[in-house]
């Protein structure tokens, strides 16, 4: 019995029944006319609809980040970046007011990607816009986790975005042509928004969390209550923990690059709620030790100051935590106070 | 150089212009060079593997034709099979079996670690090794004479439109096209070739790559999805993999047509299938036919006892699953397909129906049942580990009525279905070429707009490149 494919191969090839009668030149003109009408209508629709649609999360390096950066003072300050506790837990205003060594501070946070993506974004997007003289990078073992299956997605979403590639000088010829075209065509200019036309019918998607206030709004301020959904999420993210050498190398590269430009870099080994965190997955305790050893080695090799609030204070009190790896307001205040004190010691001559 | 890139457009255009200025034999040499260049752009290190596979099977086939001794002929056939499967085994399966053995020994209390080779998987190896095996098999069965010209065999193996991800061509179908001079394509052939390429681009860039985002997000973190959200993500993957793989085939066939070749059809609107048997006659047709002709039939096929037939079916589908990847997930995927086929055989008296007819409303339940069964198996195909697959299924059966934020991508699945229904209804994969030229132009304009709008997202590799 012949298969579908074998029967199909015997059929004559499809083609326009008009091709026999319509001269080629006429056919081409008519094809072009039909295509042009559609393209013009689409361009018109893009010009009308495009500005109405919200910027999709992570599709462009968020307009919100860039607006925040544009609104900052021009005076040199301290940039906080990295894991949630440092970039959205530590209060930049409180830090600046408590620390004599910090005149101004700005917290930059991307939800989720590994530390390599964060430092790449800091290098290419944030520092050209914020005149930091000090960069404080906070980490936990989660930021150097090669097995996490959501981090690569976030990393590619950030580093693949037009804005990032433009700032990183990675656009190339095609990218620059694309940039020129976006000046001429609304279809090109608004295309990332146009891929989500359903946004017209609903509330704009929530803005990505980019500041401490928004994060704390999500976290309980009372005693730590294990949130099974979050714990499951973290178990999956930290399953088969493996130190991410590539991100570690990116961090090392960033540290050296920053120091070449006269920036002071401080690494912070951030606390986690150890009674729950280290038991999340099999092997995480060993993986966490490997992470701590790796950043100590990096700090020593590069001559970078490494602050260790995790060892200096006890963080086992659940009243300091919103969940297994996010401080609540009280915990953030404690970390801010400690960090302000230590930065005074290491940064002031 | 992926099919959905400007580099490929430039490459194909250049090949087209130069190719049609050459005589027959020069065309074959030029095609071989272009094909090796195309593959070398992926990874030049593995060109020697393609060359070696070509040489071994060319030599084996020549010797097969030169001897009548059945014992010697079988030995020669096995030489080809062992060599090709050996190459595939080393590059694709060695570490999988070594790790599995280590795991099994650990379970038995033995601390023995089997050595692994940790080697890069050459692109397209699963496709071209199966293709070369089919050549020696067909020579052995005397369905095609052994080719005296090594160039013709080399072009058959390395032909660039289908080298990396199929269709898995049969020597009986493709080699005669290499042997004989090819006429410059008619206007109809050019129109349909370009239409196939345009359709393929639309399916890949607009449907598959956009759906990939919602699928990747959901499968990376199923706990964050509601049950309905996870079901929708599974449906999204069904359309993603279909659009992705059929797009590759469309562009491959369109490109080949512009060069005067016809490649085998690989898909025939599989999600309109009334039952699982029809599904496997319309999904990845070149692979399912290969497994039927070179594995299932030699094992006895339908002529064996019912129990033996069921076992054969299960074995073939499990091996088919393993062909896709060195992972227990693919074994389970194949096993599920075998189970569905076995159940179908047991309860439906082997009435596959006419796959090419458009299903009516009364067939809707059967189509939906088949589609959902296929989607259940897709969960194992897409998930990275067995644990991930079970987490997805757990999420679905939790019946958690939560919010969904991926329904907006449903329109892409609908778009894929509309194309399929139109192709089936008009019995023509380039159905819009039947319309007036202005409307054809409008279709091309729509495709161009959609591709431009969606081309701003990060590109996603063709799924079947990993096989």
Tab-separated table of N, CA and C in Angstrom, chain B residues 295-348:
chain	number	residue	atom	x	y	z
B	295	UNK	N	13.485	-1.909	9.523
B	295	UNK	CA	13.505	-2.494	10.864
B	295	UNK	C	12.239	-3.327	11.094
B	296	UNK	N	11.098	-2.700	10.936
B	296	UNK	CA	9.834	-3.371	11.242
B	296	UNK	C	9.588	-4.549	10.307
B	297	UNK	N	9.717	-4.339	9.018
B	297	UNK	CA	9.474	-5.417	8.053
B	297	UNK	C	10.487	-6.537	8.218
B	298	UNK	N	11.792	-6.274	8.316
B	298	UNK	CA	12.727	-7.387	8.540
B	298	UNK	C	12.461	-8.159	9.828
B	299	UNK	N	11.854	-7.494	10.814
B	299	UNK	CA	11.531	-8.201	12.063
B	299	UNK	C	10.285	-9.076	11.919
B	300	UNK	N	9.587	-8.914	10.804
B	300	UNK	CA	8.379	-9.689	10.594
B	300	UNK	C	7.172	-8.830	10.263
B	301	UNK	N	7.231	-7.561	10.684
B	301	UNK	CA	6.147	-6.645	10.356
B	301	UNK	C	4.783	-7.137	10.809
B	302	UNK	N	3.800	-7.007	9.923
B	302	UNK	CA	2.437	-7.429	10.234
B	302	UNK	C	2.227	-8.915	10.011
B	303	UNK	N	3.214	-9.591	9.416
B	303	UNK	CA	3.013	-11.001	9.066
B	303	UNK	C	3.239	-11.916	10.246
B	304	UNK	N	3.805	-11.416	11.298
B	304	UNK	CA	4.045	-12.243	12.479
B	304	UNK	C	2.745	-12.393	13.264
B	305	UNK	N	2.824	-13.185	14.331
B	305	UNK	CA	1.648	-13.362	15.179
B	305	UNK	C	1.280	-12.016	15.796
B	306	UNK	N	0.024	-11.860	16.243
B	306	UNK	CA	-0.384	-10.569	16.833
B	306	UNK	C	0.530	-10.129	17.975
B	307	UNK	N	0.905	-11.090	18.831
B	307	UNK	CA	1.778	-10.709	19.954
B	307	UNK	C	3.143	-10.275	19.449
B	308	UNK	N	3.653	-11.025	18.484
B	308	UNK	CA	4.964	-10.697	17.948
B	308	UNK	C	4.928	-9.341	17.235
B	309	UNK	N	3.849	-9.103	16.518
B	309	UNK	CA	3.695	-7.816	15.824
B	309	UNK	C	3.705	-6.670	16.819
B	310	UNK	N	2.993	-6.849	17.921
B	310	UNK	CA	2.950	-5.797	18.949
B	310	UNK	C	4.343	-5.552	19.520
B	311	UNK	N	5.064	-6.648	19.762
B	311	UNK	CA	6.432	-6.500	20.292
B	311	UNK	C	7.312	-5.773	19.276
B	312	UNK	N	7.179	-6.179	17.996
B	312	UNK	CA	7.959	-5.524	16.948
B	312	UNK	C	7.668	-4.032	16.904
B	313	UNK	N	6.381	-3.727	16.998
B	313	UNK	CA	5.957	-2.320	16.951
B	313	UNK	C	6.568	-1.528	18.098
B	314	UNK	N	6.505	-2.095	19.275
B	314	UNK	CA	7.052	-1.418	20.458
B	314	UNK	C	8.555	-1.235	20.310
B	315	UNK	N	9.217	-2.289	19.838
B	315	UNK	CA	10.677	-2.216	19.678
B	315	UNK	C	11.047	-1.127	18.679
B	316	UNK	N	10.334	-1.092	17.565
B	316	UNK	CA	10.635	-0.099	16.520
B	316	UNK	C	10.408	1.312	17.051
B	317	UNK	N	9.322	1.517	17.759
B	317	UNK	CA	9.030	2.864	18.255
B	317	UNK	C	10.014	3.285	19.341
B	318	UNK	N	10.413	2.332	20.192
B	318	UNK	CA	11.403	2.668	21.229
B	318	UNK	C	12.726	3.041	20.569
B	319	UNK	N	13.121	2.269	19.574
B	319	UNK	CA	14.366	2.599	18.866
B	319	UNK	C	14.214	3.922	18.114
B	320	UNK	N	13.014	4.164	17.596
B	320	UNK	CA	12.751	5.448	16.960
B	320	UNK	C	12.890	6.593	17.937
B	321	UNK	N	12.430	6.357	19.161
B	321	UNK	CA	12.597	7.376	20.193
B	321	UNK	C	14.061	7.590	20.506
B	322	UNK	N	14.793	6.502	20.623
B	322	UNK	CA	16.226	6.587	20.941
B	322	UNK	C	17.001	7.278	19.828
B	323	UNK	N	16.524	7.135	18.584
B	323	UNK	CA	17.166	7.826	17.457
B	323	UNK	C	17.207	9.327	17.697
B	324	UNK	N	16.146	9.844	18.357
B	324	UNK	CA	16.065	11.285	18.574
B	324	UNK	C	17.090	11.773	19.578
B	325	UNK	N	17.405	10.952	20.538
B	325	UNK	CA	18.369	11.439	21.511
B	325	UNK	C	18.739	10.387	22.523
B	326	UNK	N	19.899	10.556	23.097
B	326	UNK	CA	20.415	9.609	24.070
B	326	UNK	C	19.890	9.985	25.447
B	327	UNK	N	18.641	9.622	25.681
B	327	UNK	CA	18.028	9.997	26.954
B	327	UNK	C	16.852	9.068	27.191
B	328	UNK	N	16.631	8.734	28.453
B	328	UNK	CA	15.498	7.856	28.776
B	328	UNK	C	14.175	8.531	28.440
B	329	UNK	N	14.171	9.849	28.427
B	329	UNK	CA	12.944	10.558	28.050
B	329	UNK	C	12.514	10.187	26.639
B	330	UNK	N	13.474	10.090	25.724
B	330	UNK	CA	13.129	9.750	24.350
B	330	UNK	C	12.711	8.288	24.252
B	331	UNK	N	13.295	7.452	25.097
B	331	UNK	CA	12.886	6.045	25.123
B	331	UNK	C	11.428	5.950	25.570
B	332	UNK	N	11.093	6.720	26.604
B	332	UNK	CA	9.710	6.712	27.104
B	332	UNK	C	8.766	7.272	26.053
B	333	UNK	N	9.219	8.334	25.373
B	333	UNK	CA	8.394	8.921	24.308
B	333	UNK	C	8.103	7.869	23.248
B	334	UNK	N	9.135	7.181	22.805
B	334	UNK	CA	8.937	6.133	21.805
B	334	UNK	C	8.071	5.006	22.341
B	335	UNK	N	8.279	4.648	23.604
B	335	UNK	CA	7.482	3.591	24.217
B	335	UNK	C	6.000	3.950	24.256
B	336	UNK	N	5.721	5.204	24.579
B	336	UNK	CA	4.326	5.660	24.601
B	336	UNK	C	3.713	5.567	23.211
B	337	UNK	N	4.474	5.986	22.214
B	337	UNK	CA	3.968	5.897	20.832
B	337	UNK	C	3.691	4.439	20.473
B	338	UNK	N	4.603	3.550	20.885
B	338	UNK	CA	4.382	2.117	20.634
B	338	UNK	C	3.143	1.611	21.342
B	339	UNK	N	2.955	2.085	22.570
B	339	UNK	CA	1.764	1.685	23.340
B	339	UNK	C	0.493	2.163	22.649
B	340	UNK	N	0.496	3.418	22.207
B	340	UNK	CA	-0.691	3.959	21.534
B	340	UNK	C	-0.975	3.154	20.263
B	341	UNK	N	0.070	2.831	19.522
B	341	UNK	CA	-0.133	2.062	18.286
B	341	UNK	C	-0.649	0.667	18.598
B	342	UNK	N	-0.116	0.061	19.652
B	342	UNK	CA	-0.564	-1.272	20.047
B	342	UNK	C	-2.032	-1.270	20.448
B	343	UNK	N	-2.401	-0.271	21.223
B	343	UNK	CA	-3.812	-0.161	21.636
B	343	UNK	C	-4.696	0.056	20.415
B	344	UNK	N	-4.236	0.897	19.504
B	344	UNK	CA	-5.008	1.160	18.289
B	344	UNK	C	-5.203	-0.117	17.479
B	345	UNK	N	-4.134	-0.881	17.338
B	345	UNK	CA	-4.226	-2.127	16.586
B	345	UNK	C	-5.181	-3.096	17.242
B	346	UNK	N	-5.149	-3.115	18.573
B	346	UNK	CA	-5.979	-4.088	19.294
B	346	UNK	C	-7.461	-3.754	19.193
B	347	UNK	N	-7.782	-2.472	19.078
B	347	UNK	CA	-9.193	-2.098	19.187
B	347	UNK	C	-9.823	-1.586	17.899
B	348	UNK	N	-9.062	-1.424	16.838
B	348	UNK	CA	-9.672	-0.803	15.673
B	348	UNK	C	-9.568	-1.624	14.402
